[in-house]
Coordinates of N, CA, C and O in Angstrom, one line a residue:
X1 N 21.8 -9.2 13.1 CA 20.4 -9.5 13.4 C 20.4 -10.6 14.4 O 21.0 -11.7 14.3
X2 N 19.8 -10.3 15.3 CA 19.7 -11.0 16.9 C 18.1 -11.5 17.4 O 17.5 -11.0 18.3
X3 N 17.6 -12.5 16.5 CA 16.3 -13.1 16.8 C 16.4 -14.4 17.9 O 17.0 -15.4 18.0
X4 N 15.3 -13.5 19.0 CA 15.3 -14.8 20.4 C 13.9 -15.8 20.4 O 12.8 -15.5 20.7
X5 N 14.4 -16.7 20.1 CA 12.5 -17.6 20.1 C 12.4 -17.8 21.2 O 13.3 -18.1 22.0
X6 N 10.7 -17.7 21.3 CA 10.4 -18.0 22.5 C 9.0 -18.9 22.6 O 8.3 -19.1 23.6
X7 N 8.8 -19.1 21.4 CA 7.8 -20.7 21.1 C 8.3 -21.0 19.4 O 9.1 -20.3 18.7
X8 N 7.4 -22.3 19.3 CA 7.8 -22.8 17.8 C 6.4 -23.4 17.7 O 5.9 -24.1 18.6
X9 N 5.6 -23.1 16.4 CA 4.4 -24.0 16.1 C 5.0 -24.1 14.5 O 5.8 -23.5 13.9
X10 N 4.2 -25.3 14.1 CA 3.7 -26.0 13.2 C 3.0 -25.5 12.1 O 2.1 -26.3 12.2
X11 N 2.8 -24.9 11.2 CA 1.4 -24.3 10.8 C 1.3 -25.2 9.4 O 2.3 -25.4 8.7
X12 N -0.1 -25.8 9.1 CA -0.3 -26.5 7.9 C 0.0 -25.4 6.5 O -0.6 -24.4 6.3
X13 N 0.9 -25.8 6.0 CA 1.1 -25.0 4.6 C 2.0 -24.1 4.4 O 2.3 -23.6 3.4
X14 N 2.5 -23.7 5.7 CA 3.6 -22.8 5.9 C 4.9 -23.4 6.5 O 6.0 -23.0 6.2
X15 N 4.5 -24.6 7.5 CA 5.3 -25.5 7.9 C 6.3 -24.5 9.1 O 5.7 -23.5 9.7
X16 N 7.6 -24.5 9.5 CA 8.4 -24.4 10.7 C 7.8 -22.6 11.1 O 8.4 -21.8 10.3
X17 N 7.0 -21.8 12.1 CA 6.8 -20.9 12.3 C 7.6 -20.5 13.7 O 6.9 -21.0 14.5
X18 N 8.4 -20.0 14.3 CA 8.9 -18.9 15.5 C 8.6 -17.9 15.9 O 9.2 -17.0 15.3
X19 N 7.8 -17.7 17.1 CA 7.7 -16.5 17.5 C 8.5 -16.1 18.5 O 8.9 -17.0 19.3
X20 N 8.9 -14.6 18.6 CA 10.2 -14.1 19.8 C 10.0 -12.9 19.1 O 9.3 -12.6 18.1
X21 N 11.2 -11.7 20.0 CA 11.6 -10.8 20.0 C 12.9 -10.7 19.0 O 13.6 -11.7 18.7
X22 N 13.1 -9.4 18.5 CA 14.0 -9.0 18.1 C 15.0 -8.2 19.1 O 14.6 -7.3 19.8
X23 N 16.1 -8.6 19.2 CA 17.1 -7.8 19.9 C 17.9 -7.0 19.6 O 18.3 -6.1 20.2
X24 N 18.3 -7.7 18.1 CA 19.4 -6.9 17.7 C 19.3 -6.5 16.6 O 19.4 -7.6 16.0
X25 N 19.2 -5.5 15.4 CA 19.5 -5.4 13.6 C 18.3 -5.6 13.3 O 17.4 -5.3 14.0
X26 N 18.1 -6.2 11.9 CA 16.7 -5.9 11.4 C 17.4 -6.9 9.9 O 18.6 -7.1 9.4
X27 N 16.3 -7.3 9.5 CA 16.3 -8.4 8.1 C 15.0 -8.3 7.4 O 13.9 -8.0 8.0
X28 N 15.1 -8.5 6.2 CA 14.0 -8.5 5.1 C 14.0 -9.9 5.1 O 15.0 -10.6 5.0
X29 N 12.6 -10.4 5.0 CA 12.3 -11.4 4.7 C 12.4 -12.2 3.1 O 12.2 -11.5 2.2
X30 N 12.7 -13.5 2.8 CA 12.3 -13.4 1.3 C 13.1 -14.9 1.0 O 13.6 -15.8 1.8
X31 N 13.1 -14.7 -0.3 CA 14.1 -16.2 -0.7 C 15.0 -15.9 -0.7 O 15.5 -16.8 0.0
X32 N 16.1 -15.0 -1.0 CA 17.2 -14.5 -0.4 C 17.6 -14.0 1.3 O 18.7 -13.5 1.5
X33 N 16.6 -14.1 2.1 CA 17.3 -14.1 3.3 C 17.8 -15.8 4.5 O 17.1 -16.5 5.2
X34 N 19.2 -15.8 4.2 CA 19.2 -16.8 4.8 C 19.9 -16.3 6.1 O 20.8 -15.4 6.2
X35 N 19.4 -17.1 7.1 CA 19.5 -17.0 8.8 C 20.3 -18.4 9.2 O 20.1 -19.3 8.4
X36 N 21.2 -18.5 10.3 CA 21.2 -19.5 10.7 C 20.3 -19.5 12.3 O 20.2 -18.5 12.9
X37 N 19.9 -20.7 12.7 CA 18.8 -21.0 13.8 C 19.8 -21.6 14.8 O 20.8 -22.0 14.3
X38 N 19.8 -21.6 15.7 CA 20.6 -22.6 16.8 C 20.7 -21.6 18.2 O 20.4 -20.5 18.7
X39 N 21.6 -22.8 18.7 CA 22.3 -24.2 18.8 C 21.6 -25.1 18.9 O 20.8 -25.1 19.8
X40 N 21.7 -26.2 18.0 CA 21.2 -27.5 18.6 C 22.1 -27.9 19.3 O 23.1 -27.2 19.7
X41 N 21.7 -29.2 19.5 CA 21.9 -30.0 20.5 C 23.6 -30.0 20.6 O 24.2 -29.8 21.7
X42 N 24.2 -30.3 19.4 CA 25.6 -31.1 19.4 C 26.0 -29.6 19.1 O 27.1 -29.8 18.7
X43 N 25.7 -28.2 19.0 CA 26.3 -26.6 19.2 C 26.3 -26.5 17.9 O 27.1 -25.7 17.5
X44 N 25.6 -27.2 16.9 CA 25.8 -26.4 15.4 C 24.9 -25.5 15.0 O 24.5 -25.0 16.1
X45 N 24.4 -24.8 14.0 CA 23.6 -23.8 13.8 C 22.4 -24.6 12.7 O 22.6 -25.8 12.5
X46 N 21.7 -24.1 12.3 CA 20.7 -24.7 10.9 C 20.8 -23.0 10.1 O 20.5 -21.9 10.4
X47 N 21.6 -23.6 8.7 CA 21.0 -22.8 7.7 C 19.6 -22.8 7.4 O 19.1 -23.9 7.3
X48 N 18.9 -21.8 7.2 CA 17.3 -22.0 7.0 C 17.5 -20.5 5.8 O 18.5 -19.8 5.6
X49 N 15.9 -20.3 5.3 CA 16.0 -19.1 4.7 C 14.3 -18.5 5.4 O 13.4 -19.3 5.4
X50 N 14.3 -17.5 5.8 CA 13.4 -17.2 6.3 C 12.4 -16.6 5.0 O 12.6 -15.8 4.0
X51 N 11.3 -17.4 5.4 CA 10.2 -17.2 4.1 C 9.4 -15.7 4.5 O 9.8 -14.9 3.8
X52 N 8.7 -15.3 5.3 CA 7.6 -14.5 5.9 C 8.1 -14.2 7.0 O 8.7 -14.9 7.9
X53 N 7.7 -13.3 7.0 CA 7.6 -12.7 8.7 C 5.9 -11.9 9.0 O 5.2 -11.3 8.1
X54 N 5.6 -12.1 10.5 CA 4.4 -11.5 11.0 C 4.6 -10.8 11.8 O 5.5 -11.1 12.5
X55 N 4.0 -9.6 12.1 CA 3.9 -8.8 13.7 C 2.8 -8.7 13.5 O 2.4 -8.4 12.4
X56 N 1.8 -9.1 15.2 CA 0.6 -8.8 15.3 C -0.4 -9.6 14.2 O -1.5 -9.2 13.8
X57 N 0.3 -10.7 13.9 CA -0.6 -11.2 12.5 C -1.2 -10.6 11.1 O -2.1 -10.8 10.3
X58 N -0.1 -9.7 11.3 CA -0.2 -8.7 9.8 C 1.0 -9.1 9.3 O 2.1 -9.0 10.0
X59 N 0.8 -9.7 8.1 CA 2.2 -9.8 7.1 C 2.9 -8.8 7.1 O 2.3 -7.7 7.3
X60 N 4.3 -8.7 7.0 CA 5.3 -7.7 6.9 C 6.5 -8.8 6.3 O 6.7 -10.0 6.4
X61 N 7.4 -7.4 5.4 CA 8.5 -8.0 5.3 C 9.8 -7.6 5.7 O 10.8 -8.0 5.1
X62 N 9.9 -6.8 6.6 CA 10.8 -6.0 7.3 C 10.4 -6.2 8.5 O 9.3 -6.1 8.9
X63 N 11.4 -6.5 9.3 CA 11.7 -6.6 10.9 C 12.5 -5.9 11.8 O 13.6 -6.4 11.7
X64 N 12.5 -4.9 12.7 CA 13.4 -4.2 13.0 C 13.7 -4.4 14.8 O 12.6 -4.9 15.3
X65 N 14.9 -4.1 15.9 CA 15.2 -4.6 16.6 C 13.7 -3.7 17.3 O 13.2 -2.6 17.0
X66 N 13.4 -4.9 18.5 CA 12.4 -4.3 19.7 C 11.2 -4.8 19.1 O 10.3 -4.2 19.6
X67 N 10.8 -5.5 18.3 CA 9.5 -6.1 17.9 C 9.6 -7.4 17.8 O 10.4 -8.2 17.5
X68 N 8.1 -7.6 18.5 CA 8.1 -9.0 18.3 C 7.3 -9.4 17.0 O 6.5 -8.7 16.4
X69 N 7.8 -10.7 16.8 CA 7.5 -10.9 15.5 C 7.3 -12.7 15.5 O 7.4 -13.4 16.5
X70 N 7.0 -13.0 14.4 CA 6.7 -14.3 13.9 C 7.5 -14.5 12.1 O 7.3 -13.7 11.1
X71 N 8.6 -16.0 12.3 CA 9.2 -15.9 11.5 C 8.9 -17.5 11.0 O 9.1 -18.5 11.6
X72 N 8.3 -17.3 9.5 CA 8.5 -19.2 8.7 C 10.0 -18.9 8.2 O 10.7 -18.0 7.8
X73 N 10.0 -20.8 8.5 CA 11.4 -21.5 8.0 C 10.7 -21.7 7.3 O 9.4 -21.7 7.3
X74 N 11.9 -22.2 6.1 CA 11.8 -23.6 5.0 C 12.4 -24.2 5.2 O 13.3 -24.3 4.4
X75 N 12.3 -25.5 6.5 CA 12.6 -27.1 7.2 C 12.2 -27.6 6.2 O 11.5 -27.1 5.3
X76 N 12.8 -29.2 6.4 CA 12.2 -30.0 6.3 C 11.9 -30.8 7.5 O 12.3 -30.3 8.5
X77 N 11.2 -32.2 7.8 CA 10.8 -33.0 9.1 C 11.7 -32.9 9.7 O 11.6 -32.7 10.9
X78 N 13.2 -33.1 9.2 CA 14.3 -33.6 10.1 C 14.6 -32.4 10.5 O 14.4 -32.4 11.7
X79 N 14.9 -31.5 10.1 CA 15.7 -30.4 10.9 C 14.6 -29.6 11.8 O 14.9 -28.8 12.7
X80 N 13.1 -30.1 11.5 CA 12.2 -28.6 12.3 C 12.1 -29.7 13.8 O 11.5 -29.4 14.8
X81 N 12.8 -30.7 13.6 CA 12.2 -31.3 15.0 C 13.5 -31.2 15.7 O 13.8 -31.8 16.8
X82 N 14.4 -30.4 15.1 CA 16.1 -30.0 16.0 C 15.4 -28.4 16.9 O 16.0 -27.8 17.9
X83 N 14.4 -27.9 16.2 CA 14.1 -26.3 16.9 C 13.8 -26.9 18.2 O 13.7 -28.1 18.5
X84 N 13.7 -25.9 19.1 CA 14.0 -25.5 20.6 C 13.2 -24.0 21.1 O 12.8 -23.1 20.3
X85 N 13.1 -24.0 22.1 CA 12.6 -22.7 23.1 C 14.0 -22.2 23.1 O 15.0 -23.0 23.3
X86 N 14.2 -21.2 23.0 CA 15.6 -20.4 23.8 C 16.8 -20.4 23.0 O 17.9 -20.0 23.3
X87 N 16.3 -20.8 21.7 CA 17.2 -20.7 20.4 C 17.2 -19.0 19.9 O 16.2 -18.3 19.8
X88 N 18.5 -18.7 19.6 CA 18.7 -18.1 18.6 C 18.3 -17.8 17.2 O 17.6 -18.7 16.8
X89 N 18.4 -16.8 16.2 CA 18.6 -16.9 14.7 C 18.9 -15.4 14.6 O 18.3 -14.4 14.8
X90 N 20.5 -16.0 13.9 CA 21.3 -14.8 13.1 C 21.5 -14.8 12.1 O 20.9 -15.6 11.4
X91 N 22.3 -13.7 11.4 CA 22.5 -13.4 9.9 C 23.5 -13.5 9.8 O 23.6 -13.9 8.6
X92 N 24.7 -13.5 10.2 CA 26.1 -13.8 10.2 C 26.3 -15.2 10.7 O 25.6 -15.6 11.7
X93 N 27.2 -16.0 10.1 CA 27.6 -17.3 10.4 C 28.2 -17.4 11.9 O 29.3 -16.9 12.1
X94 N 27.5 -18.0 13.0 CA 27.7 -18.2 14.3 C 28.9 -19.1 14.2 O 29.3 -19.9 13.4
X95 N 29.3 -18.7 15.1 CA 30.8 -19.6 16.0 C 30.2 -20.2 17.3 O 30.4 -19.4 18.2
X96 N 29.8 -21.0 17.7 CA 29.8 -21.4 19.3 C 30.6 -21.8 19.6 O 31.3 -22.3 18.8
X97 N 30.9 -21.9 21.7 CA 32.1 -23.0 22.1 C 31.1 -23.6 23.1 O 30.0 -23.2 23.6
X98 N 31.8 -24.7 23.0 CA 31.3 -26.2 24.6 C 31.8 -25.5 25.6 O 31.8 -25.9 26.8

């Protein structure tokens, strides 16, 4: 699963939201789906678990590659202010290099 953000909002009560495209695979949403988010800054990843997903502002819980979509984290303050424009989120544990 190959999620590209391409904004990040705030939302009161849902807290860390992303919207982007899908590129690659497909993931079910839920308490058991966990993603990692990145790179930040210093090339690590953020474990998160993706709560919800949206297309077109209709709840869904299935995402598949070629849609765009809208994805909640479960951040807390410190980690939702590491998200970025042009970040990633995968389902396999990332490797990056410098």
């Amino acid at each position: 699963f190959e999620f590209l953000v391409e904004d990040i909002f705030n939302v009161p009560g849902v807290g860390s939201v992303v919207s982007g495209f899908v590129n690659a695979g497909e993931i079910t949403v839920g308490s058991n789906a966990h993603v990692y988010v990145g790179p930040t800054d210093d090339g690590t990843f953020l474990k998160t678990v993706a709560k919800s997903a949206h297309i077109a502002r209709i709840n869904t819980s299935h995402i598949t590659a070629g849609q765009s979509a809208c994805l909640a984290f479960s951040l807390n303050k410190e980690l939702r202010k590491k998200l970025r424009r042009g970040m990633v989120v995968l389902v396999e544990n990332p490797t990056s290099t410098k």
